[in-house]
PDB file of C-alpha atoms in Angstrom:
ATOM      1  CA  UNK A   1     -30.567  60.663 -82.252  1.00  0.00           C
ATOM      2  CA  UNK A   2     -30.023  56.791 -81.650  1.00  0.00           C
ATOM      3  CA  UNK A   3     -32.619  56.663 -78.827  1.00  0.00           C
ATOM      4  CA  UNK A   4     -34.783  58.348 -80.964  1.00  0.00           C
ATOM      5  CA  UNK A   5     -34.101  55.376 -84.001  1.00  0.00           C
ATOM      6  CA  UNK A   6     -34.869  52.926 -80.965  1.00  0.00           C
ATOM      7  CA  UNK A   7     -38.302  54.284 -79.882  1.00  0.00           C
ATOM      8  CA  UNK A   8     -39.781  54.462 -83.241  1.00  0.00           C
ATOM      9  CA  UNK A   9     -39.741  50.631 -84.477  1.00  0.00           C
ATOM     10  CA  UNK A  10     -41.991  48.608 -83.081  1.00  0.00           C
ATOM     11  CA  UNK A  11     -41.132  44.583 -81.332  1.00  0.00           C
ATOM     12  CA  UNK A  12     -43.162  41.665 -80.936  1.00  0.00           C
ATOM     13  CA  UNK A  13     -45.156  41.995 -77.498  1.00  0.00           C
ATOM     14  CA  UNK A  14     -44.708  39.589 -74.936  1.00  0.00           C
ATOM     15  CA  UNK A  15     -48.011  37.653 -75.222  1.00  0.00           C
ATOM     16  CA  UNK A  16     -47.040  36.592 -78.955  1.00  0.00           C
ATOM     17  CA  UNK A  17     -43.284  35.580 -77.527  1.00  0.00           C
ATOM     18  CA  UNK A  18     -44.642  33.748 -75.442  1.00  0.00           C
ATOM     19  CA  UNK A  19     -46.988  32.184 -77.573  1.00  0.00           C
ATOM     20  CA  UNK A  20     -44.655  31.223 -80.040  1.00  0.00           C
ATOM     21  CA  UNK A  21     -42.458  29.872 -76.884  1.00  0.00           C
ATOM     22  CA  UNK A  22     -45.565  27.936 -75.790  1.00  0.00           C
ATOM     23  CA  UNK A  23     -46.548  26.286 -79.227  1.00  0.00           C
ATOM     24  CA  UNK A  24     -42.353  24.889 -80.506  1.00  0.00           C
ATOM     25  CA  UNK A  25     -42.234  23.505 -76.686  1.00  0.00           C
ATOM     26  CA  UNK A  26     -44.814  21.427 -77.277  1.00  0.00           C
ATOM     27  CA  UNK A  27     -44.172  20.199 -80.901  1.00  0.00           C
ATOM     28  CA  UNK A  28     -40.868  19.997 -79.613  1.00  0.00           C
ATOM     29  CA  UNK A  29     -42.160  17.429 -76.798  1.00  0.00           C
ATOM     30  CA  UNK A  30     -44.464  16.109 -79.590  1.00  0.00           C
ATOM     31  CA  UNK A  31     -41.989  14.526 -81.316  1.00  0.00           C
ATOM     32  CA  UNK A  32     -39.821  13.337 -78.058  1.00  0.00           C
ATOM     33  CA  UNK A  33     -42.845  11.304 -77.491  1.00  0.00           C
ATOM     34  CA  UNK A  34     -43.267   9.852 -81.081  1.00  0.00           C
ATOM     35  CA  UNK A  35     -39.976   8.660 -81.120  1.00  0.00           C
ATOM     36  CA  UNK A  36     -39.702   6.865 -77.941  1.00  0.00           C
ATOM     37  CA  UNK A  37     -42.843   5.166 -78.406  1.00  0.00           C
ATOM     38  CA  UNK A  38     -41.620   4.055 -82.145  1.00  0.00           C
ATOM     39  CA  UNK A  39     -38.111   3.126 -80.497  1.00  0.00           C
ATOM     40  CA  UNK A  40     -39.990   1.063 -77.510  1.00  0.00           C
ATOM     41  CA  UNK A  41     -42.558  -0.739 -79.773  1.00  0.00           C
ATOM     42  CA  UNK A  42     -40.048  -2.130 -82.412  1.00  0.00           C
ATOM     43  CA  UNK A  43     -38.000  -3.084 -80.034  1.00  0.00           C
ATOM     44  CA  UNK A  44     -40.516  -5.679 -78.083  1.00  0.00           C
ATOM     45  CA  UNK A  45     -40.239  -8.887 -78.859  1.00  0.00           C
ATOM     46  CA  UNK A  46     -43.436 -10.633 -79.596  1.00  0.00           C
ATOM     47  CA  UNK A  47     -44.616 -14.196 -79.369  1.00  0.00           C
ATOM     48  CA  UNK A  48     -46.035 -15.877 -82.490  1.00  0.00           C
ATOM     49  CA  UNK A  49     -46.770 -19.779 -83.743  1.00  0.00           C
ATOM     50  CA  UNK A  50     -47.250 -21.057 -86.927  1.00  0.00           C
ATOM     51  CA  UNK A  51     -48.665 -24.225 -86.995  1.00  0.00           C
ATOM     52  CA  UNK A  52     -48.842 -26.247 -90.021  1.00  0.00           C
ATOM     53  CA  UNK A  53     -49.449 -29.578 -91.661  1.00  0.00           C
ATOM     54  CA  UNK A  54     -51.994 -30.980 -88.682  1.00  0.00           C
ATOM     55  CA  UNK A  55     -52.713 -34.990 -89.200  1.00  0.00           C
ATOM     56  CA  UNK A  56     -54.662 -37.275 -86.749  1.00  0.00           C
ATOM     57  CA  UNK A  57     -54.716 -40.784 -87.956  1.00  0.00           C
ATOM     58  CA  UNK A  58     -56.404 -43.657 -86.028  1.00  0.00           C
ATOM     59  CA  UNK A  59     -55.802 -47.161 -86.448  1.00  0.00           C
ATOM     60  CA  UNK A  60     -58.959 -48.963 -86.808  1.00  0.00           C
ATOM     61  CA  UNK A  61     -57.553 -52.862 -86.529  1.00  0.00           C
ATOM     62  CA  UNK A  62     -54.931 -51.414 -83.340  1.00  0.00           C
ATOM     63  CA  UNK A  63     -55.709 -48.867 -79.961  1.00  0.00           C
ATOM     64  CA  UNK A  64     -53.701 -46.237 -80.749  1.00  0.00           C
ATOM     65  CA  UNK A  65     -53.789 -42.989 -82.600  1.00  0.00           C
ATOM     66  CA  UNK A  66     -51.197 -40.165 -83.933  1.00  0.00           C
ATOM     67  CA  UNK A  67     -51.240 -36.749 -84.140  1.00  0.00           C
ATOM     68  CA  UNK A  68     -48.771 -35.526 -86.032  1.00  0.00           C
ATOM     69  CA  UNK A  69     -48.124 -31.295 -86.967  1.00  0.00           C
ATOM     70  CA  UNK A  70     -45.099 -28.596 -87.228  1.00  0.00           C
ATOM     71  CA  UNK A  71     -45.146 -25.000 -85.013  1.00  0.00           C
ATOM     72  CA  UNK A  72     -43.050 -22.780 -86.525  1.00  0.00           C
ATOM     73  CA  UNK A  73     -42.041 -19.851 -83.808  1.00  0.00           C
ATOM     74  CA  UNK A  74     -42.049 -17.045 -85.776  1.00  0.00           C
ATOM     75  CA  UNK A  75     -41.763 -14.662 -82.899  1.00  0.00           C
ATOM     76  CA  UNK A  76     -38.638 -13.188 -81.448  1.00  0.00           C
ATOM     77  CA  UNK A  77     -39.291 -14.947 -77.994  1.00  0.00           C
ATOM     78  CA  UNK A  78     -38.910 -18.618 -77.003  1.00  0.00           C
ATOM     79  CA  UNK A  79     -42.177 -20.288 -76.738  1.00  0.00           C
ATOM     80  CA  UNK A  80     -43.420 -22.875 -74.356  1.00  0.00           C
ATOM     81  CA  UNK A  81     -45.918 -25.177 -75.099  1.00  0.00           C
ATOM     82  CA  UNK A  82     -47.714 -25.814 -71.980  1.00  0.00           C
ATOM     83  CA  UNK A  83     -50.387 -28.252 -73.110  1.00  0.00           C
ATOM     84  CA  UNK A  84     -51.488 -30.228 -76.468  1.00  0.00           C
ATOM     85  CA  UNK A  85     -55.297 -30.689 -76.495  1.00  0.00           C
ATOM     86  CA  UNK A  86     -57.369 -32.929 -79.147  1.00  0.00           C
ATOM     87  CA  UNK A  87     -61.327 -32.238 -78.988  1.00  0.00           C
ATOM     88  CA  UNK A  88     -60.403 -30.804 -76.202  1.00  0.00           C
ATOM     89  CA  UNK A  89     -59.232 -33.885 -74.329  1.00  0.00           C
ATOM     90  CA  UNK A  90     -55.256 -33.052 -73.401  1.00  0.00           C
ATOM     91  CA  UNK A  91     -52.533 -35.561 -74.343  1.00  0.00           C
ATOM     92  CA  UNK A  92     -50.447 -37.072 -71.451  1.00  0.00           C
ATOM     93  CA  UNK A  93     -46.830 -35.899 -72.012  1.00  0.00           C
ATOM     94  CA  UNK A  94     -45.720 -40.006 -72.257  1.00  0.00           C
ATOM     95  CA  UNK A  95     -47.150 -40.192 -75.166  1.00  0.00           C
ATOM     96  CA  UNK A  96     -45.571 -36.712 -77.010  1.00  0.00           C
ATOM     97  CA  UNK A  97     -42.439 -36.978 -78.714  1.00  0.00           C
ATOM     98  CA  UNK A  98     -41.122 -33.993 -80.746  1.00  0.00           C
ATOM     99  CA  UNK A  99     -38.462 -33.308 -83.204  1.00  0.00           C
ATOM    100  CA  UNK A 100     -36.487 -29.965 -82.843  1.00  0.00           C
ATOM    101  CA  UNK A 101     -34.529 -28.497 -85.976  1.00  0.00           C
ATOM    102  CA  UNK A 102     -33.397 -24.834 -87.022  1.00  0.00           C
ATOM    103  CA  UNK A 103     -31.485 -26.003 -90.148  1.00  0.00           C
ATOM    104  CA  UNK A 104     -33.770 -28.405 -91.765  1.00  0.00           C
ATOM    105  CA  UNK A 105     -37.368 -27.195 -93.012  1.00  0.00           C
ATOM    106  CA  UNK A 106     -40.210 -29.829 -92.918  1.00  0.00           C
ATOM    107  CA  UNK A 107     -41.158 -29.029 -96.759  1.00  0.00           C
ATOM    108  CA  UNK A 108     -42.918 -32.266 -97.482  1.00  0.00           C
ATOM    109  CA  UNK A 109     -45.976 -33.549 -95.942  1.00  0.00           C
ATOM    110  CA  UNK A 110     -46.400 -35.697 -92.567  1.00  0.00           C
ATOM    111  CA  UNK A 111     -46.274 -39.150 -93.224  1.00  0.00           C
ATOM    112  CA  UNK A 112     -48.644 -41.608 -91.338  1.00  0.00           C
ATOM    113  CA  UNK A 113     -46.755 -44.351 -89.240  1.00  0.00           C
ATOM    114  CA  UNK A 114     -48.044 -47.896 -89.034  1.00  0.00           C
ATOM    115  CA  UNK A 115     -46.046 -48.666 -86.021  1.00  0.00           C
ATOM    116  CA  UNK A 116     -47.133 -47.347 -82.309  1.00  0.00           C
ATOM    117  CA  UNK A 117     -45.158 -44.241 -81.733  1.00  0.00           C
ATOM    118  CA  UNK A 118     -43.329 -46.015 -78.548  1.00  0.00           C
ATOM    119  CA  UNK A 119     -42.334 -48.575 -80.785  1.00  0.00           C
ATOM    120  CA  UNK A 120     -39.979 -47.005 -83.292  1.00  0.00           C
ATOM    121  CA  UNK A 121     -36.725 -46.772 -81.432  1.00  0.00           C
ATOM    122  CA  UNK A 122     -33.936 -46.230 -84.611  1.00  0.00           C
ATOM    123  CA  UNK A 123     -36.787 -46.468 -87.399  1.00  0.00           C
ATOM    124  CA  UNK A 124     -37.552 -42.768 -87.052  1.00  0.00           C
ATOM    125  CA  UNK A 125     -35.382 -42.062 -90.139  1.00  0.00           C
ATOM    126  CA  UNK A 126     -37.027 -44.801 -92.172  1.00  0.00           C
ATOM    127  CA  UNK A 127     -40.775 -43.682 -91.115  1.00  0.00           C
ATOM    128  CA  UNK A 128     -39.918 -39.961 -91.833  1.00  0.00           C
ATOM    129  CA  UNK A 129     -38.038 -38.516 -94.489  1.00  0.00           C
ATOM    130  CA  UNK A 130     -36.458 -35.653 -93.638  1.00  0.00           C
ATOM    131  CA  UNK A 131     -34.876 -36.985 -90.941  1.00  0.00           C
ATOM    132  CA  UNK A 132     -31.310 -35.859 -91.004  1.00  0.00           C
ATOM    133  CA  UNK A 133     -28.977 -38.205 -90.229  1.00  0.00           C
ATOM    134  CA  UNK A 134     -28.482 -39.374 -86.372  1.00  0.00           C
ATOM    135  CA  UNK A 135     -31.819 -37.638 -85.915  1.00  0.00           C
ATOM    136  CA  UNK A 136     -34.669 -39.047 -83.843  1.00  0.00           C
ATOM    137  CA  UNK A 137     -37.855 -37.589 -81.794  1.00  0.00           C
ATOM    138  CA  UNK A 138     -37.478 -36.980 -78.211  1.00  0.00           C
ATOM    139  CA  UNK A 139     -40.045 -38.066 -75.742  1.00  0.00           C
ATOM    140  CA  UNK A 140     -41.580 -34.784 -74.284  1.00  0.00           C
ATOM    141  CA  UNK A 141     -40.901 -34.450 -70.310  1.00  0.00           C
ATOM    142  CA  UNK A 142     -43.879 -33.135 -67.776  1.00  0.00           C
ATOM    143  CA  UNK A 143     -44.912 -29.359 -67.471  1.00  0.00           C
TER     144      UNK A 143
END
C-alpha cells in the first residue's frame, strides 16, 4: 500500500531541477560580483586638485612678475606637482616658493606684493595675512 502512495504523485523532472540549479547559481555569482566591484571601487583612492584664487601681477616700473594661487588636494592620495607652466612657458623651481598648511584655510583673497619674491626674508607675515605666526614660504627644490 505505501509503494503504491509513492508511485502515484508526481516530482519535478530533472531538466527543471536543474534549471532552477542553473539560474540561483548564477544570481548567486551575480551578486558576488556586484559586491566586490562596489567594495574595490570605494575603496581606491583617487587624485584630485582644486585650484583657486589664480593672480599674475607684473610690475611695469621693475623685471619681475608673481604668480600667486592655492591647490587644494581634495583627493585621498598625495599629489606631486611636477611642473608650473604660465602661457605655457614653465617656471624655474628658484623662483617658486610655496606655503604648506592643513589647519589654516586661505579664506581671503591673494594679496599682490610690491617687493621681489626673493626679497622678503621675515616680511612674509606682513605681505600676507593669514600667515600664522612663525610661518613663512619655502623655496621649492628641483623635480
Amino acid at each position: 500500500m505505501k509503494t503504491q502512495m509513492l508511485r502515484g504523485k508526481r516530482g519535478l523532472s530533472t531538466v527543471v531541477t536543474s534549471l532552477i540549479i542553473l539560474v540561483v547559481s548564477v544570481l548567486l555569482a551575480t551578486v558576488v560580483t556586484f559586491y566586490a566591484v562596489n567594495v574595490a571601487t570605494t575603496r581606491v583612492q583617487e587624485e584630485s586638485l582644486l585650484v583657486t584664487k589664480q593672480h599674475i601681477w607684473y610690475n611695469s616700473t621693475g623685471d619681475y612678475s608673481v604668480a600667486a594661487f592655492v591647490i587644494i588636494n581634495t583627493g585621498g592620495r598625495d599629489a606631486i606637482i611636477d611642473k608650473i607652466s604660465v602661457r605655457g612657458q614653465e617656471c624655474s623651481w628658484a623662483n617658486v616658493y610655496y606655503w604648506k598648511t592643513i589647519s589654516t584655510p586661505v579664506q581671503a583673497d591673494l594679496n599682490v606684493t610690491m617687493v621681489p619674491v626673493p626679497q622678503m626674508d621675515g616680511r612674509w607675515g606682513e605681505i600676507f595675512k593669514y600667515l600664522g605666526n612663525n610661518e613663512n614660504f619655502q623655496q621649492a627644490s628641483n623635480d
